Amino acid sequence: MARYSRTEGTIALITLSNPPVNALGAAVRRTITDIMHRALTDGEVKAVVLCGENGTFCAGADIREFGKPPSGPALVPLIHDMEASEKPVVAAIEGVALGGGLEIALGCHYRIAHAKARLGFPEVMLGLIPGAGGSQRLPRLIGIPAALELITTGRLVSAQEALKLGIVDQVVDGNTIETAVKFALNVIGVCRPLLSRRLSERTPAFSVDAAAVLEEGMARVKQRARGAFAPVVCVQALRAAATLPYSRGMETEEQLINMLIDSSQARALQYCFFAQRNARKWSLPSGARWNNSKPRAVHRVGVVGLGTMGRGITVSLVKAGISVVAVEMEEKQMDLGMRAVLGMLERDAQRRGDTRPPTHLLTFTLSLQQLGNVDLVIEAVFEDMALKKRLFTELCNVCKPSTLLCTNTSGLDVDALAVVTHRRSLVVGMHFFAPANVMKLLEVVCGPHSSAEAVATAMTLGKRLGKVGVVVGNCPGFVGNRMMKLYLDQAYFLLEEGAAPEQVDQVLEEFGFTMGIFKVSDLSGLDVGWRVRKASGLIGPDVNPKTPSRWRQGCRYSPLPDLLCEQGHLGQKSGRGWYLYETPGGKEPKPDPAMHRFLQEYRSRYGLTPRHVHAHEVIERCTYAMANEGFRILEEGIAARAEDIDVIYVFGYGWPRHRGGPMFHAAQVGLATVLQRLEHYHQLHPDVPHLQPSPLLQRLVEAGSPPVHHWREHVQHLHSHL
Ligand SMILES: CC/C=C/CC(=O)SCCNC(=O)CCNC(=O)[C@H](O)C(C)(C)COP(=O)(O)OP(=O)(O)OC[C@H]1O[C@@H](n2cnc3c(N)ncnc32)[C@H](O)[C@@H]1OP(=O)(O)O
């Protein structure tokens, strides 16, 4: 938990010891409180050095303890006693000093950091504020503007930046603890007064326009927060630091943290923290798991297709230091792709202050033959099964037998591709999200033949690219797009019933989505879904001409997006979609009066009487339809955990993190309520079978709505994919 030792005769060395990250659980807080007291009262001890075991100072509070009844001593009195001490206390920071860990360090009189250390207050990402004096001490150390930026964003800083900002006193390349001990001996020797080192005693050196900075900060934070409270409360805590004496500021900080600590948003954000980490812990029906399967080494990757996705994937790989052979079939397309990739790398290098983008890792070619020596191929051609099958057959002949063949399809059958190869076990889906060099999510799609080695390799590669990988089973649309389809259907139906695109979007954005569904659709291009609907026989020559326009495959269907596509309204790229844009390629969506007329005509053509659609109906129908499908996905074993579904939505679909994800949201609303509302909507719309509550949801409600982590016990896997 924490160890006490003496070094150089007069220095007490206190080492936090709670692997893997020295989190400040109750037992750790109890031990450091006791041994710090011992060090501060031992007459032979002249100074204290505080450090962490195994190269990590401290990652802050033990997040697993949040939401449980409080136990163990609080951190505030410990930090206060340490800071008030007449003996110098020096923090030796290696690895990370985060949250409560940084608050302890700020209570020390001096801070020495290793060059590779990172420091910060990520509490806002957990729905909290720094609540052990951090919101009051940091601005007294580095001023309001810098503290505001760090605390409201949760951004971590490097040791070098921390030195520039004045958070640490020295940065060392060598042994941090030895340096801190020498430093401590030195400060005892010269008897430097500690008063000026006590941050709580400092009168804030705030600029006269602190009020303006805070006001601006508040406006910025509110705009970005998308309904999240914590960033706004961070500004309130900083305002207290700017305007109140330290003790009153601490009282305000306590009131503010108490307000947040049990909030539903904090629960959701903390759930997301662990969900993201648990997603790495995949398993397959064979018993293969993340921790018993070895990934292949990947040095050289082939990317086939240099459209939007292929370009983003290539950039991601090169930025991770991986050699790429990028193949395009047509010279013109290759030229365009090459210029786009080089441009993106150039801009990225400029942003990082690096003059030379790593272009030496890139080879562009028109010949598949050049893929003979790659370890893994990512196919990123059009969503056309016949084309992909031809390509996979050819890749099999060209690539060495051990090369993994991955498809970046967004929903086509990965197994149908595997069977055309002689290496079914080496085929997996790697579903990136656009723009692939920015978006964090990677669905790793595991077919019935995919080997554990292939899955492990794809997941490890994803991690190297900085992606959040989630292993999912193979079904149309996998997890993300399968649920997205139902979300879109509900949005179209709402338009049919009387809503306008901008009204639906506004409600979704107020809920916290990064972008409303119709803006997303305009951004990605309406033709993407059009092509998928054609390929799946929902539209086109295979449809019986007697089938009513608003009826397909036994259920209600909205032809609205098809009609727009037929008119060439494809979204941003054509200057018109659900919204109007100033020019083709324009980015600023404006409500389109022509769209309103179009919807009116459409409704009267089909005898639909428009009605006012309430905001709560938009949210309920969109999010409960998604969650309902999520339950089916769980039941079919396409996702291993509800958490995985939520990670997919938070990292790939702009779902507001402070609402946890569609499955967590359903749990927070209450499964019985979700069930009852789905029953209600299904009664009103019996022609939409997807609104019928799924059997798993019904079983969970019968079982008393157990918490998310127990849902798996109620899944009756017959043929789980995972
Ligand atoms: C007491 C006063 C209150 C103060 C408020 C706070 O301090 S709130 C907490 C603030 N701290 C954080 O938010 C830090 C969260 N952790 C991280 O950002 C990262 O984990 C890391 C420390 C930068 C390390 O990253 P890395 O990628 O190297 O490892 P993992 O993220 O995979 O973590 C390894 C395992 O450690 C678990 N873990 C990490 N931090 C905590 C924590 N603070 N409490 C509990 N557990 C933590 C993490 O879940 C991983 O566990 P696995 O079982 O291996 O998945």
GROMACS .gro file of N, CA and C in nm, residues 300-394:
model
  285
  300ARG      N    1   0.483  -0.462  -4.195
  300ARG     CA    2   0.449  -0.406  -4.325
  300ARG      C    3   0.305  -0.440  -4.358
  301VAL      N    4   0.229  -0.337  -4.393
  301VAL     CA    5   0.086  -0.359  -4.419
  301VAL      C    6   0.052  -0.314  -4.561
  302GLY      N    7  -0.035  -0.389  -4.626
  302GLY     CA    8  -0.086  -0.347  -4.757
  302GLY      C    9  -0.224  -0.285  -4.737
  303VAL      N   10  -0.249  -0.172  -4.802
  303VAL     CA   11  -0.383  -0.114  -4.799
  303VAL      C   12  -0.432  -0.113  -4.943
  304VAL      N   13  -0.545  -0.176  -4.968
  304VAL     CA   14  -0.597  -0.179  -5.106
  304VAL      C   15  -0.718  -0.087  -5.116
  305GLY      N   16  -0.707   0.013  -5.203
  305GLY     CA   17  -0.816   0.111  -5.220
  305GLY      C   18  -0.777   0.240  -5.152
  306LEU      N   19  -0.766   0.345  -5.231
  306LEU     CA   20  -0.726   0.474  -5.172
  306LEU      C   21  -0.839   0.577  -5.177
  307GLY      N   22  -0.960   0.529  -5.150
  307GLY     CA   23  -1.073   0.621  -5.132
  307GLY      C   24  -1.061   0.682  -4.993
  308THR      N   25  -1.171   0.742  -4.945
  308THR     CA   26  -1.167   0.811  -4.815
  308THR      C   27  -1.115   0.720  -4.705
  309MET      N   28  -1.168   0.597  -4.700
  309MET     CA   29  -1.129   0.508  -4.590
  309MET      C   30  -0.983   0.465  -4.602
  310GLY      N   31  -0.945   0.422  -4.724
  310GLY     CA   32  -0.808   0.374  -4.744
  310GLY      C   33  -0.706   0.482  -4.710
  311ARG      N   34  -0.738   0.606  -4.745
  311ARG     CA   35  -0.645   0.716  -4.716
  311ARG      C   36  -0.626   0.732  -4.564
  312GLY      N   37  -0.738   0.735  -4.494
  312GLY     CA   38  -0.731   0.752  -4.348
  312GLY      C   39  -0.657   0.637  -4.282
  313ILE      N   40  -0.683   0.516  -4.330
  313ILE     CA   41  -0.617   0.399  -4.271
  313ILE      C   42  -0.466   0.407  -4.297
  314THR      N   43  -0.429   0.446  -4.419
  314THR     CA   44  -0.286   0.458  -4.453
  314THR      C   45  -0.219   0.560  -4.362
  315VAL      N   46  -0.284   0.674  -4.343
  315VAL     CA   47  -0.225   0.778  -4.258
  315VAL      C   48  -0.206   0.726  -4.115
  316SER      N   49  -0.309   0.657  -4.063
  316SER     CA   50  -0.300   0.602  -3.927
  316SER      C   51  -0.181   0.507  -3.913
  317LEU      N   52  -0.165   0.420  -4.014
  317LEU     CA   53  -0.057   0.320  -4.007
  317LEU      C   54   0.080   0.388  -4.010
  318VAL      N   55   0.094   0.482  -4.102
  318VAL     CA   56   0.225   0.548  -4.117
  318VAL      C   57   0.258   0.628  -3.990
  319LYS      N   58   0.157   0.693  -3.934
  319LYS     CA   59   0.182   0.769  -3.811
  319LYS      C   60   0.225   0.678  -3.696
  320ALA      N   61   0.181   0.551  -3.703
  320ALA     CA   62   0.222   0.456  -3.598
  320ALA      C   63   0.357   0.393  -3.631
  321GLY      N   64   0.420   0.440  -3.738
  321GLY     CA   65   0.555   0.391  -3.771
  321GLY      C   66   0.554   0.262  -3.851
  322ILE      N   67   0.444   0.228  -3.913
  322ILE     CA   68   0.433   0.102  -3.988
  322ILE      C   69   0.447   0.130  -4.138
  323SER      N   70   0.526   0.046  -4.206
  323SER     CA   71   0.543   0.061  -4.352
  323SER      C   72   0.415   0.021  -4.423
  324VAL      N   73   0.378   0.099  -4.523
  324VAL     CA   74   0.253   0.070  -4.595
  324VAL      C   75   0.279   0.061  -4.744
  325VAL      N   76   0.223  -0.044  -4.804
  325VAL     CA   77   0.219  -0.051  -4.950
  325VAL      C   78   0.073  -0.023  -4.988
  326ALA      N   79   0.049   0.093  -5.047
  326ALA     CA   80  -0.088   0.134  -5.080
  326ALA      C   81  -0.116   0.105  -5.226
  327VAL      N   82  -0.221   0.027  -5.251
  327VAL     CA   83  -0.251  -0.016  -5.387
  327VAL      C   84  -0.382   0.048  -5.435
  328GLU      N   85  -0.377   0.101  -5.555
  328GLU     CA   86  -0.500   0.153  -5.617
  328GLU      C   87  -0.501   0.095  -5.758
  329MET      N   88  -0.621   0.077  -5.813
  329MET     CA   89  -0.630   0.010  -5.942
  329MET      C   90  -0.616   0.106  -6.060
  330GLU      N   91  -0.658   0.230  -6.038
  330GLU     CA   92  -0.656   0.327  -6.149
  330GLU      C   93  -0.558   0.439  -6.118
  331GLU      N   94  -0.488   0.481  -6.224
  331GLU     CA   95  -0.382   0.580  -6.205
  331GLU      C   96  -0.435   0.713  -6.146
  332LYS      N   97  -0.549   0.756  -6.202
  332LYS     CA   98  -0.602   0.886  -6.160
  332LYS      C   99  -0.640   0.881  -6.011
  333GLN      N  100  -0.706   0.773  -5.974
  333GLN     CA  101  -0.751   0.755  -5.835
  333GLN      C  102  -0.629   0.747  -5.742
  334MET      N  103  -0.525   0.680  -5.794
  334MET     CA  104  -0.403   0.665  -5.713
  334MET      C  105  -0.336   0.801  -5.691
  335ASP      N  106  -0.336   0.879  -5.796
  335ASP     CA  107  -0.275   1.011  -5.787
  335ASP      C  108  -0.348   1.098  -5.683
  336LEU      N  109  -0.480   1.093  -5.692
  336LEU     CA  110  -0.562   1.170  -5.598
  336LEU      C  111  -0.537   1.121  -5.455
  337GLY      N  112  -0.539   0.988  -5.440
  337GLY     CA  113  -0.520   0.928  -5.307
  337GLY      C  114  -0.384   0.962  -5.251
  338MET      N  115  -0.281   0.952  -5.336
  338MET     CA  116  -0.144   0.978  -5.291
  338MET      C  117  -0.132   1.122  -5.241
  339ARG      N  118  -0.188   1.214  -5.321
  339ARG     CA  119  -0.177   1.355  -5.281
  339ARG      C  120  -0.251   1.381  -5.150
  340ALA      N  121  -0.366   1.315  -5.137
  340ALA     CA  122  -0.445   1.335  -5.014
  340ALA      C  123  -0.369   1.281  -4.893
  341VAL      N  124  -0.310   1.162  -4.906
  341VAL     CA  125  -0.237   1.101  -4.794
  341VAL      C  126  -0.117   1.189  -4.757
  342LEU      N  127  -0.041   1.231  -4.859
  342LEU     CA  128   0.078   1.313  -4.831
  342LEU      C  129   0.038   1.445  -4.766
  343GLY      N  130  -0.072   1.501  -4.813
  343GLY     CA  131  -0.121   1.627  -4.756
  343GLY      C  132  -0.157   1.610  -4.609
  344MET      N  133  -0.226   1.501  -4.580
  344MET     CA  134  -0.268   1.478  -4.440
  344MET      C  135  -0.146   1.459  -4.350
  345LEU      N  136  -0.047   1.385  -4.401
  345LEU     CA  137   0.074   1.361  -4.320
  345LEU      C  138   0.152   1.491  -4.300
  346GLU      N  139   0.155   1.570  -4.406
  346GLU     CA  140   0.225   1.700  -4.400
  346GLU      C  141   0.162   1.789  -4.293
  347ARG      N  142   0.029   1.800  -4.299
  347ARG     CA  143  -0.042   1.887  -4.203
  347ARG      C  144  -0.024   1.835  -4.062
  348ASP      N  145  -0.024   1.703  -4.048
  348ASP     CA  146  -0.008   1.645  -3.915
  348ASP      C  147   0.132   1.676  -3.860
  349ALA      N  148   0.232   1.664  -3.948
  349ALA     CA  149   0.370   1.692  -3.904
  349ALA      C  150   0.382   1.839  -3.863
  350GLN      N  151   0.320   1.927  -3.943
  350GLN     CA  152   0.326   2.070  -3.910
  350GLN      C  153   0.264   2.098  -3.775
  351ARG      N  154   0.149   2.033  -3.750
  351ARG     CA  155   0.079   2.052  -3.621
  351ARG      C  156   0.169   2.013  -3.505
  352ARG      N  157   0.249   1.907  -3.526
  352ARG     CA  158   0.335   1.860  -3.417
  352ARG      C  159   0.471   1.929  -3.417
  353GLY      N  160   0.485   2.026  -3.507
  353GLY     CA  161   0.610   2.101  -3.513
  353GLY      C  162   0.724   2.018  -3.571
  354ASP      N  163   0.688   1.916  -3.649
  354ASP     CA  164   0.786   1.826  -3.708
  354ASP      C  165   0.793   1.862  -3.857
  355THR      N  166   0.911   1.885  -3.908
  355THR     CA  167   0.918   1.930  -4.047
  355THR      C  168   0.911   1.815  -4.147
  356ARG      N  169   0.942   1.692  -4.099
  356ARG     CA  170   0.949   1.581  -4.195
  356ARG      C  171   0.845   1.474  -4.167
  357PRO      N  172   0.739   1.470  -4.244
  357PRO     CA  173   0.643   1.360  -4.226
  357PRO      C  174   0.709   1.227  -4.266
  358PRO      N  175   0.667   1.117  -4.204
  358PRO     CA  176   0.737   0.989  -4.228
  358PRO      C  177   0.701   0.925  -4.363
  359THR      N  178   0.725   0.999  -4.471
  359THR     CA  179   0.683   0.949  -4.603
  359THR      C  180   0.769   0.832  -4.652
  360HIS      N  181   0.886   0.815  -4.589
  360HIS     CA  182   0.972   0.704  -4.632
  360HIS      C  183   0.906   0.569  -4.605
  361LEU      N  184   0.801   0.569  -4.522
  361LEU     CA  185   0.734   0.442  -4.491
  361LEU      C  186   0.629   0.405  -4.597
  362LEU      N  187   0.613   0.492  -4.696
  362LEU     CA  188   0.504   0.473  -4.792
  362LEU      C  189   0.549   0.427  -4.929
  363THR      N  190   0.477   0.329  -4.984
  363THR     CA  191   0.496   0.293  -5.125
  363THR      C  192   0.358   0.298  -5.189
  364PHE      N  193   0.345   0.368  -5.302
  364PHE     CA  194   0.218   0.368  -5.376
  364PHE      C  195   0.238   0.285  -5.502
  365THR      N  196   0.141   0.204  -5.534
  365THR     CA  197   0.156   0.120  -5.652
  365THR      C  198   0.021   0.088  -5.716
  366LEU      N  199   0.030   0.054  -5.845
  366LEU     CA  200  -0.092   0.011  -5.915
  366LEU      C  201  -0.098  -0.142  -5.923
  367SER      N  202   0.003  -0.207  -5.862
  367SER     CA  203   0.012  -0.351  -5.879
  367SER      C  204  -0.005  -0.427  -5.747
  368LEU      N  205  -0.101  -0.518  -5.747
  368LEU     CA  206  -0.122  -0.603  -5.627
  368LEU      C  207   0.000  -0.690  -5.599
  369GLN      N  208   0.078  -0.715  -5.705
  369GLN     CA  209   0.196  -0.803  -5.690
  369GLN      C  210   0.292  -0.753  -5.582
  370GLN      N  211   0.286  -0.622  -5.559
  370GLN     CA  212   0.379  -0.565  -5.459
  370GLN      C  213   0.340  -0.601  -5.316
  371LEU      N  214   0.229  -0.675  -5.302
  371LEU     CA  215   0.187  -0.712  -5.167
  371LEU      C  216   0.246  -0.848  -5.125
  372GLY      N  217   0.339  -0.898  -5.205
  372GLY     CA  218   0.396  -1.030  -5.179
  372GLY      C  219   0.462  -1.041  -5.043
  373ASN      N  220   0.507  -0.928  -4.991
  373ASN     CA  221   0.589  -0.936  -4.871
  373ASN      C  222   0.526  -0.869  -4.749
  374VAL      N  223   0.396  -0.840  -4.755
  374VAL     CA  224   0.335  -0.771  -4.640
  374VAL      C  225   0.285  -0.873  -4.537
  375ASP      N  226   0.274  -0.829  -4.412
  375ASP     CA  227   0.229  -0.919  -4.304
  375ASP      C  228   0.077  -0.921  -4.293
  376LEU      N  229   0.016  -0.812  -4.338
  376LEU     CA  230  -0.129  -0.799  -4.322
  376LEU      C  231  -0.181  -0.706  -4.432
  377VAL      N  232  -0.298  -0.738  -4.486
  377VAL     CA  233  -0.360  -0.650  -4.586
  377VAL      C  234  -0.490  -0.596  -4.530
  378ILE      N  235  -0.513  -0.466  -4.549
  378ILE     CA  236  -0.646  -0.412  -4.517
  378ILE      C  237  -0.711  -0.371  -4.648
  379GLU      N  238  -0.818  -0.441  -4.682
  379GLU     CA  239  -0.890  -0.410  -4.805
  379GLU      C  240  -0.989  -0.299  -4.774
  380ALA      N  241  -0.983  -0.191  -4.855
  380ALA     CA  242  -1.073  -0.078  -4.831
  380ALA      C  243  -1.133  -0.031  -4.963
  381VAL      N  244  -1.182  -0.128  -5.043
  381VAL     CA  245  -1.244  -0.091  -5.171
  381VAL      C  246  -1.394  -0.068  -5.147
  382PHE      N  247  -1.467  -0.037  -5.253
  382PHE     CA  248  -1.611  -0.013  -5.245
  382PHE      C  249  -1.685  -0.125  -5.174
  383GLU      N  250  -1.801  -0.092  -5.116
  383GLU     CA  251  -1.883  -0.194  -5.051
  383GLU      C  252  -1.957  -0.278  -5.156
  384ASP      N  253  -1.881  -0.358  -5.228
  384ASP     CA  254  -1.939  -0.439  -5.335
  384ASP      C  255  -1.884  -0.580  -5.316
  385MET      N  256  -1.974  -0.671  -5.276
  385MET     CA  257  -1.931  -0.805  -5.238
  385MET      C  258  -1.856  -0.876  -5.351
  386ALA      N  259  -1.908  -0.861  -5.475
  386ALA     CA  260  -1.845  -0.931  -5.586
  386ALA      C  261  -1.701  -0.881  -5.605
  387LEU      N  262  -1.685  -0.749  -5.595
  387LEU     CA  263  -1.552  -0.689  -5.610
  387LEU      C  264  -1.459  -0.738  -5.498
  388LYS      N  265  -1.511  -0.741  -5.378
  388LYS     CA  266  -1.428  -0.782  -5.264
  388LYS      C  267  -1.389  -0.930  -5.279
  389LYS      N  268  -1.483  -1.011  -5.324
  389LYS     CA  269  -1.452  -1.153  -5.340
  389LYS      C  270  -1.341  -1.173  -5.443
  390ARG      N  271  -1.351  -1.100  -5.554
  390ARG     CA  272  -1.246  -1.112  -5.658
  390ARG      C  273  -1.111  -1.073  -5.600
  391LEU      N  274  -1.115  -0.965  -5.524
  391LEU     CA  275  -0.990  -0.914  -5.467
  391LEU      C  276  -0.930  -1.014  -5.368
  392PHE      N  277  -1.015  -1.070  -5.282
  392PHE     CA  278  -0.962  -1.165  -5.183
  392PHE      C  279  -0.904  -1.290  -5.250
  393THR      N  280  -0.969  -1.332  -5.359
  393THR     CA  281  -0.917  -1.448  -5.431
  393THR      C  282  -0.778  -1.414  -5.486
  394GLU      N  283  -0.766  -1.295  -5.541
  394GLU     CA  284  -0.637  -1.255  -5.599
  394GLU      C  285  -0.530  -1.237  -5.491
   0.00000   0.00000   0.00000
